[in-house]
mmCIF file of C-alpha atoms in Angstrom:
data_model
loop_
_atom_site.group_PDB
_atom_site.id
_atom_site.type_symbol
_atom_site.label_atom_id
_atom_site.label_comp_id
_atom_site.label_asym_id
_atom_site.label_seq_id
_atom_site.Cartn_x
_atom_site.Cartn_y
_atom_site.Cartn_z
ATOM 1 C CA MET V 1 -18.271 42.508 30.975
ATOM 2 C CA ALA V 2 -16.700 41.152 27.747
ATOM 3 C CA ASP V 3 -13.623 40.383 29.866
ATOM 4 C CA GLN V 4 -15.528 38.306 32.368
ATOM 5 C CA ALA V 5 -17.108 36.530 29.513
ATOM 6 C CA GLU V 6 -13.764 35.561 28.132
ATOM 7 C CA VAL V 7 -12.403 34.271 31.314
ATOM 8 C CA GLU V 8 -15.705 32.037 31.884
ATOM 9 C CA LYS V 9 -15.252 30.729 28.189
ATOM 10 C CA TYR V 10 -11.435 29.959 28.947
ATOM 11 C CA ASN V 11 -12.325 28.252 32.074
ATOM 12 C CA TYR V 12 -15.061 26.077 30.630
ATOM 13 C CA HIS V 13 -17.258 24.047 32.771
ATOM 14 C CA ASP V 14 -17.439 21.025 30.451
ATOM 15 C CA PHE V 15 -14.348 19.701 28.438
ATOM 16 C CA VAL V 16 -14.557 20.899 24.962
ATOM 17 C CA SER V 17 -11.719 21.148 22.486
ATOM 18 C CA SER V 18 -13.260 23.827 20.157
ATOM 19 C CA ASP V 19 -10.669 26.433 21.340
ATOM 20 C CA PHE V 20 -7.558 24.419 20.807
ATOM 21 C CA LEU V 21 -5.222 26.081 18.382
ATOM 22 C CA PRO V 22 -4.245 23.923 15.501
ATOM 23 C CA PHE V 23 -1.198 22.066 17.012
ATOM 24 C CA ARG V 24 0.776 21.394 13.946
ATOM 25 C CA ALA V 25 0.675 24.947 12.608
ATOM 26 C CA HIS V 26 0.791 26.951 15.947
ATOM 27 C CA LEU V 27 4.333 27.513 17.177
ATOM 28 C CA PRO V 28 5.972 25.076 14.783
ATOM 29 C CA VAL V 29 9.167 23.644 15.622
ATOM 30 C CA GLY V 30 11.953 26.142 14.699
ATOM 31 C CA SER V 31 9.779 29.271 15.730
ATOM 32 C CA SER V 32 10.560 31.564 18.431
ATOM 33 C CA ALA V 33 8.782 30.624 21.650
ATOM 34 C CA PRO V 34 6.550 33.182 23.284
ATOM 35 C CA ASP V 35 7.650 34.537 26.707
ATOM 36 C CA CYS V 36 5.625 33.349 29.763
ATOM 37 C CA HIS V 37 4.054 35.635 32.035
ATOM 38 C CA ALA V 38 3.169 33.360 34.970
ATOM 39 C CA SER V 39 4.139 33.278 38.521
ATOM 40 C CA LEU V 40 5.785 30.722 40.898
ATOM 41 C CA LEU V 41 3.334 28.774 42.864
ATOM 42 C CA GLU V 42 5.774 28.521 45.655
ATOM 43 C CA THR V 43 6.312 32.365 45.977
ATOM 44 C CA GLY V 44 4.062 34.153 43.842
ATOM 45 C CA GLN V 45 7.152 35.728 42.167
ATOM 46 C CA PRO V 46 6.380 36.624 38.471
ATOM 47 C CA VAL V 47 8.468 34.545 36.143
ATOM 48 C CA GLN V 48 9.570 35.206 32.576
ATOM 49 C CA LEU V 49 10.659 31.966 30.687
ATOM 50 C CA SER V 50 13.149 34.106 28.646
ATOM 51 C CA ASP V 51 15.177 34.610 31.685
ATOM 52 C CA TYR V 52 15.796 30.831 31.836
ATOM 53 C CA TRP V 53 16.255 30.027 28.212
ATOM 54 C CA LYS V 54 19.050 32.520 28.120
ATOM 55 C CA LYS V 55 20.983 30.136 30.378
ATOM 56 C CA ASN V 56 19.298 26.832 29.989
ATOM 57 C CA ASP V 57 17.443 24.515 27.564
ATOM 58 C CA VAL V 58 13.945 24.864 28.883
ATOM 59 C CA VAL V 59 11.239 21.910 29.342
ATOM 60 C CA VAL V 60 7.797 23.154 29.840
ATOM 61 C CA GLU V 61 4.718 20.756 30.439
ATOM 62 C CA PHE V 62 1.357 22.171 30.724
ATOM 63 C CA GLY V 63 -1.127 20.613 32.961
ATOM 64 C CA SER V 64 -3.841 20.466 35.529
ATOM 65 C CA LEU V 65 -5.358 18.238 37.984
ATOM 66 C CA THR V 66 -7.839 16.500 35.817
ATOM 67 C CA MET M 1 -1.975 15.794 33.830
ATOM 68 C CA GLY M 2 0.246 12.737 33.140
ATOM 69 C CA GLU M 3 3.547 11.326 34.006
ATOM 70 C CA VAL M 4 4.756 13.484 36.798
ATOM 71 C CA PRO M 5 7.129 10.863 38.239
ATOM 72 C CA PRO M 6 8.813 10.205 34.827
ATOM 73 C CA LEU M 7 9.222 13.970 34.407
ATOM 74 C CA THR M 8 10.840 14.250 37.792
ATOM 75 C CA GLU M 9 13.165 11.490 36.629
ATOM 76 C CA LEU M 10 14.201 13.337 33.611
ATOM 77 C CA TYR M 11 14.558 16.673 35.619
ATOM 78 C CA GLU M 12 16.947 14.787 37.908
ATOM 79 C CA LYS M 13 18.809 13.409 34.925
ATOM 80 C CA TYR M 14 19.153 16.706 33.033
ATOM 81 C CA ARG M 15 19.240 19.457 35.525
ATOM 82 C CA SER M 16 23.078 19.272 35.980
ATOM 83 C CA ARG M 17 23.366 19.364 32.043
ATOM 84 C CA GLY M 18 21.922 22.783 31.723
ATOM 85 C CA PHE M 19 18.228 21.963 31.483
ATOM 86 C CA ALA M 20 15.366 23.714 33.449
ATOM 87 C CA PHE M 21 12.107 22.267 33.797
ATOM 88 C CA PHE M 22 8.726 23.718 34.539
ATOM 89 C CA ILE M 23 5.125 22.776 34.832
ATOM 90 C CA VAL M 24 2.730 25.355 33.896
ATOM 91 C CA TYR M 25 -0.672 24.841 35.693
ATOM 92 C CA VAL M 26 -3.504 26.154 33.484
ATOM 93 C CA ARG M 27 -7.360 25.517 33.441
ATOM 94 C CA GLU M 28 -8.849 22.357 34.695
ATOM 95 C CA ALA M 29 -9.001 20.212 31.417
ATOM 96 C CA HIS M 30 -11.642 17.973 32.595
ATOM 97 C CA PRO M 31 -13.766 19.739 35.254
ATOM 98 C CA GLY M 32 -15.885 17.580 37.276
ATOM 99 C CA GLU M 33 -18.030 17.173 40.481
ATOM 100 C CA ASN M 34 -14.802 17.033 42.589
ATOM 101 C CA PHE M 35 -12.660 19.466 40.635
ATOM 102 C CA PRO M 36 -14.819 21.996 38.855
ATOM 103 C CA HIS M 37 -13.739 24.801 36.635
ATOM 104 C CA HIS M 38 -11.803 27.705 38.190
ATOM 105 C CA ALA M 39 -14.434 30.499 39.034
ATOM 106 C CA SER M 40 -11.526 32.702 40.457
ATOM 107 C CA PHE M 41 -7.764 32.894 40.515
ATOM 108 C CA GLU M 42 -7.870 32.037 44.216
ATOM 109 C CA LYS M 43 -9.579 28.723 43.382
ATOM 110 C CA LYS M 44 -6.893 28.159 40.630
ATOM 111 C CA LEU M 45 -4.173 28.725 43.242
ATOM 112 C CA GLU M 46 -6.063 26.256 45.448
ATOM 113 C CA HIS M 47 -6.326 23.562 42.697
ATOM 114 C CA ALA M 48 -2.559 24.171 41.825
ATOM 115 C CA GLU M 49 -1.676 23.495 45.504
ATOM 116 C CA LYS M 50 -3.760 20.212 45.270
ATOM 117 C CA LEU M 51 -1.850 19.224 42.070
ATOM 118 C CA ARG M 52 1.525 19.534 43.874
ATOM 119 C CA GLU M 53 0.118 17.549 46.592
ATOM 120 C CA VAL M 54 -1.582 14.710 44.811
ATOM 121 C CA GLU M 55 1.079 14.361 42.201
ATOM 122 C CA ASN M 56 3.890 14.837 44.657
ATOM 123 C CA VAL M 57 5.593 17.625 42.667
ATOM 124 C CA ASN M 58 8.401 18.506 44.954
ATOM 125 C CA GLU M 59 11.292 19.151 42.564
ATOM 126 C CA ILE M 60 10.079 20.889 39.499
ATOM 127 C CA PRO M 61 8.757 24.319 39.864
ATOM 128 C CA ILE M 62 5.018 25.029 39.110
ATOM 129 C CA LEU M 63 4.225 27.957 37.374
ATOM 130 C CA ILE M 64 0.509 29.198 37.568
ATOM 131 C CA ASP M 65 -0.895 30.865 34.578
ATOM 132 C CA ASP M 66 -3.198 33.854 34.978
ATOM 133 C CA ILE M 67 -6.998 33.282 35.031
ATOM 134 C CA HIS M 68 -7.201 34.622 31.539
ATOM 135 C CA GLY M 69 -4.933 31.685 30.258
ATOM 136 C CA THR M 70 -2.485 34.152 28.655
ATOM 137 C CA THR M 71 0.431 31.702 28.605
ATOM 138 C CA HIS M 72 -1.867 28.931 27.762
ATOM 139 C CA ARG M 73 -3.248 30.583 24.803
ATOM 140 C CA ALA M 74 0.239 31.673 23.553
ATOM 141 C CA TYR M 75 1.287 27.872 23.370
ATOM 142 C CA GLY M 76 -1.982 26.498 21.918
ATOM 143 C CA LEU M 77 -4.470 25.765 24.739
ATOM 144 C CA LEU M 78 -3.989 21.888 24.574
ATOM 145 C CA PRO M 79 -4.215 20.473 28.218
ATOM 146 C CA ASN M 80 -0.955 18.550 28.404
ATOM 147 C CA MET M 81 1.438 19.987 25.783
ATOM 148 C CA VAL M 82 4.982 19.733 26.219
ATOM 149 C CA TYR M 83 7.619 22.016 24.539
ATOM 150 C CA LEU M 84 11.539 22.023 24.595
ATOM 151 C CA ILE M 85 13.049 25.395 24.144
ATOM 152 C CA ASP M 86 16.705 25.923 23.272
ATOM 153 C CA ARG M 87 18.984 28.770 24.482
ATOM 154 C CA GLU M 88 18.026 30.897 21.547
ATOM 155 C CA GLY M 89 14.553 30.931 22.516
ATOM 156 C CA THR M 90 13.573 28.529 19.635
ATOM 157 C CA VAL M 91 10.988 25.672 19.911
ATOM 158 C CA VAL M 92 12.976 22.514 19.058
ATOM 159 C CA TYR M 93 10.304 20.064 20.228
ATOM 160 C CA LYS M 94 6.715 19.968 20.779
ATOM 161 C CA SER M 95 4.241 17.217 21.829
ATOM 162 C CA ASP M 96 0.663 17.350 22.313
ATOM 163 C CA TRP M 97 0.878 14.966 25.025
ATOM 164 C CA SER M 98 3.481 14.152 27.769
ATOM 165 C CA ASP M 99 5.728 11.407 26.781
ATOM 166 C CA ALA M 100 8.739 10.925 29.096
ATOM 167 C CA ASP M 101 10.574 8.377 27.003
ATOM 168 C CA GLU M 102 10.388 10.391 23.958
ATOM 169 C CA LEU M 103 11.331 13.625 25.556
ATOM 170 C CA ASP M 104 14.348 11.754 27.128
ATOM 171 C CA GLY M 105 15.638 11.036 23.574
ATOM 172 C CA VAL M 106 15.050 14.634 22.393
ATOM 173 C CA CYS M 107 16.966 16.134 25.333
ATOM 174 C CA THR M 108 19.904 13.649 24.677
ATOM 175 C CA GLY M 109 19.685 14.668 20.952
ATOM 176 C CA LEU M 110 19.718 18.346 21.760
ATOM 177 C CA LEU M 111 22.749 17.855 24.060
ATOM 178 C CA ARG M 112 24.515 15.897 21.187
ATOM 179 C CA PHE M 113 23.621 18.472 18.631
ATOM 180 C CA THR M 114 24.784 21.369 20.944
ATOM 181 C CA LEU M 115 28.088 19.578 21.487
ATOM 182 C CA GLY M 116 28.719 19.095 17.882
ATOM 183 C CA ARG M 117 27.866 22.927 17.270
ATOM 184 C CA ASN M 118 30.179 23.919 20.049
ATOM 185 C CA GLU M 119 33.054 21.849 18.562
ATOM 186 C CA SER M 120 32.723 23.000 14.957
ATOM 187 C CA GLY M 121 32.122 26.589 15.572
ATOM 188 C CA PRO M 122 28.959 28.791 15.725
ATOM 189 C CA ASN M 123 28.836 29.347 11.934
ATOM 190 C CA SER M 124 28.923 25.570 11.031
ATOM 191 C CA ASP M 125 26.339 23.669 9.323
ATOM 192 C CA HIS M 126 25.177 22.557 12.785
ATOM 193 C CA SER M 127 23.456 25.817 13.443
ATOM 194 C CA PRO M 128 20.343 24.895 15.404
ATOM 195 C CA ARG M 129 18.270 27.432 13.309
ATOM 196 C CA TYR M 130 17.666 24.701 10.798
ATOM 197 C CA PHE M 131 15.171 22.089 11.635
ATOM 198 C CA ARG M 132 13.156 19.438 9.955
ATOM 199 C CA THR M 133 9.929 18.392 11.654
ATOM 200 C CA ALA M 134 8.508 14.751 11.404
ATOM 201 C CA PRO M 135 5.085 13.848 12.623
ATOM 202 C CA LEU M 136 5.192 10.665 14.650
ATOM 203 C CA ASP M 137 2.148 8.630 15.537
ATOM 204 C CA SER M 138 2.146 6.273 18.516
ATOM 205 C CA TYR M 139 -0.554 4.467 20.157
ATOM 206 C CA GLY M 140 -1.100 3.607 23.711
ATOM 207 C CA SER M 141 -3.201 4.015 26.677
ATOM 208 C CA VAL M 142 -3.999 7.638 27.997
ATOM 209 C CA HIS M 143 -1.711 8.150 30.921
ATOM 210 C CA ALA M 144 -4.215 10.406 32.833
ATOM 211 C CA ARG M 145 -7.113 7.835 33.379
ATOM 212 C CA GLU M 146 -6.495 8.366 36.975
ATOM 213 C CA ASP M 147 -6.935 12.061 36.445
ATOM 214 C CA TYR M 148 -10.265 11.727 34.861
ATOM 215 C CA ARG M 149 -11.445 9.426 37.786
ATOM 216 C CA ARG M 150 -10.342 11.986 40.182
ATOM 217 C CA SER M 151 -12.264 14.537 38.629
ATOM 218 C CA GLY M 152 -15.484 12.462 38.354
ATOM 219 C CA GLU M 153 -17.771 10.710 35.868
ATOM 220 C CA LYS M 154 -18.867 13.864 34.266
ATOM 221 C CA ALA M 155 -15.322 14.434 33.310
ATOM 222 C CA ILE M 156 -14.958 11.062 31.521
ATOM 223 C CA GLN M 157 -18.223 11.523 29.783
ATOM 224 C CA ASP M 158 -17.399 14.976 28.531
ATOM 225 C CA TYR M 159 -14.003 13.432 27.253
ATOM 226 C CA LEU M 160 -15.719 10.693 25.388
ATOM 227 C CA ASN M 161 -18.054 12.944 23.872
ATOM 228 C CA ALA M 162 -15.301 15.205 22.499
ATOM 229 C CA LYS M 163 -12.770 12.496 21.713
ATOM 230 C CA GLY M 164 -13.324 11.845 18.084
ATOM 231 C CA ASN M 165 -13.111 15.735 17.457
ATOM 232 C CA LEU M 166 -9.945 16.337 19.006
ATOM 233 C CA PRO M 167 -7.256 17.815 16.907
ATOM 234 C CA TYR M 168 -4.997 14.644 17.407
ATOM 235 C CA ALA M 169 -7.759 12.117 16.826
ATOM 236 C CA THR M 170 -7.054 9.543 14.378
ATOM 237 C CA ASP M 171 -9.405 8.900 11.342
ATOM 238 C CA ALA M 172 -10.420 5.802 13.087
ATOM 239 C CA GLU M 173 -11.334 7.528 16.202
ATOM 240 C CA ARG M 174 -13.347 10.108 14.385
ATOM 241 C CA LYS M 175 -15.445 7.379 12.570
ATOM 242 C CA LYS M 176 -15.790 5.589 15.826
ATOM 243 C CA SER M 177 -16.829 8.848 17.533
ATOM 244 C CA GLU M 178 -19.605 9.337 14.851
ATOM 245 C CA SER M 179 -20.972 5.782 15.224
ATOM 246 C CA SER M 180 -20.647 5.296 18.878
ATOM 247 C CA ASP M 181 -23.322 5.777 21.380
ATOM 248 C CA HIS M 182 -20.843 6.246 24.373
ATOM 249 C CA SER M 183 -22.339 3.796 26.867
ATOM 250 C CA GLY M 184 -20.668 5.613 29.774
ATOM 251 C CA ASN M 185 -17.745 3.194 30.762
ATOM 252 C CA SER M 186 -14.406 4.535 30.757
ATOM 253 C CA ARG M 187 -12.618 1.642 28.772
ATOM 254 C CA GLY M 188 -12.699 3.883 25.709
ATOM 255 C CA LEU M 189 -10.060 6.085 27.413
ATOM 256 C CA GLU M 190 -7.501 3.251 26.879
ATOM 257 C CA GLU M 191 -7.891 3.479 23.138
ATOM 258 C CA SER M 192 -6.745 6.922 22.555
ATOM 259 C CA SER M 193 -3.901 7.817 20.338
ATOM 260 C CA ARG M 194 -1.652 10.771 20.147
ATOM 261 C CA ARG M 195 0.335 12.406 17.458
ATOM 262 C CA CYS M 196 3.351 14.602 18.361
ATOM 263 C CA PHE M 197 6.045 16.649 16.544
ATOM 264 C CA VAL M 198 9.563 16.012 17.037
ATOM 265 C CA THR M 199 12.576 17.852 15.673
ATOM 266 C CA ARG M 200 15.317 15.738 14.312
ATOM 267 C CA PHE M 201 18.548 17.541 14.939
ATOM 268 C CA VAL M 202 19.845 17.637 11.452
ATOM 269 C CA ALA M 203 22.057 20.368 9.763
ATOM 270 C CA ARG M 204 20.772 21.917 6.635
ATOM 271 C CA ARG M 205 22.335 20.531 3.518
#
């Protein structure tokens, strides 16, 4: 179950920063933003950020409860 | 995560100026006794709902990433990153931590830049394809102390153990991390620092 192992590794039990990608080098300013495959919490509807940045400047903040 | 109320203020300020705002809910950064890691997507949904409730996120849409963290990975996996993407799909600002005052200035800068480009034509030197990036160091308290406490003492301890090794740790923090015994109180959280990357909206010479 390699897939399950990856899911467990990503959703770590204890905070570590070992999988953080190098912030300065990854997606540097001026590069193309990757599209987002997430869903709206409110409705479950899938969302592509690219649909928004065709019309809007887009601010994206990542976060969690803790 | 930090600073939802200031982000909401920015949303109110810029929504009528063509900006869209999203919060992408990802893995729990600091799992603890009260809010452990996500064992399933259902648990992730449950925590995201809780985030909306406790942080009072009523205006800004929350996007929930999949259980694999696909979107989170694509953007770099840091817990509280902020990106500003322009209408060409280009990253024009990124920060490894949420800072509403700074983001406010950057949004205003982008508006002015876009205005200048529109006035001087699409092929002018104001083309937003050209950017200069500048590292910006700033020091202050970690905004999310409440978040750590919400999660539990374990989350605070995990953070203190990792702090000096974080990609945005300063040299001083690294040294301190190497020499500190982490006595278990949470005061150290106030001494954290951050480093972010800001676009200066300048035309190429």
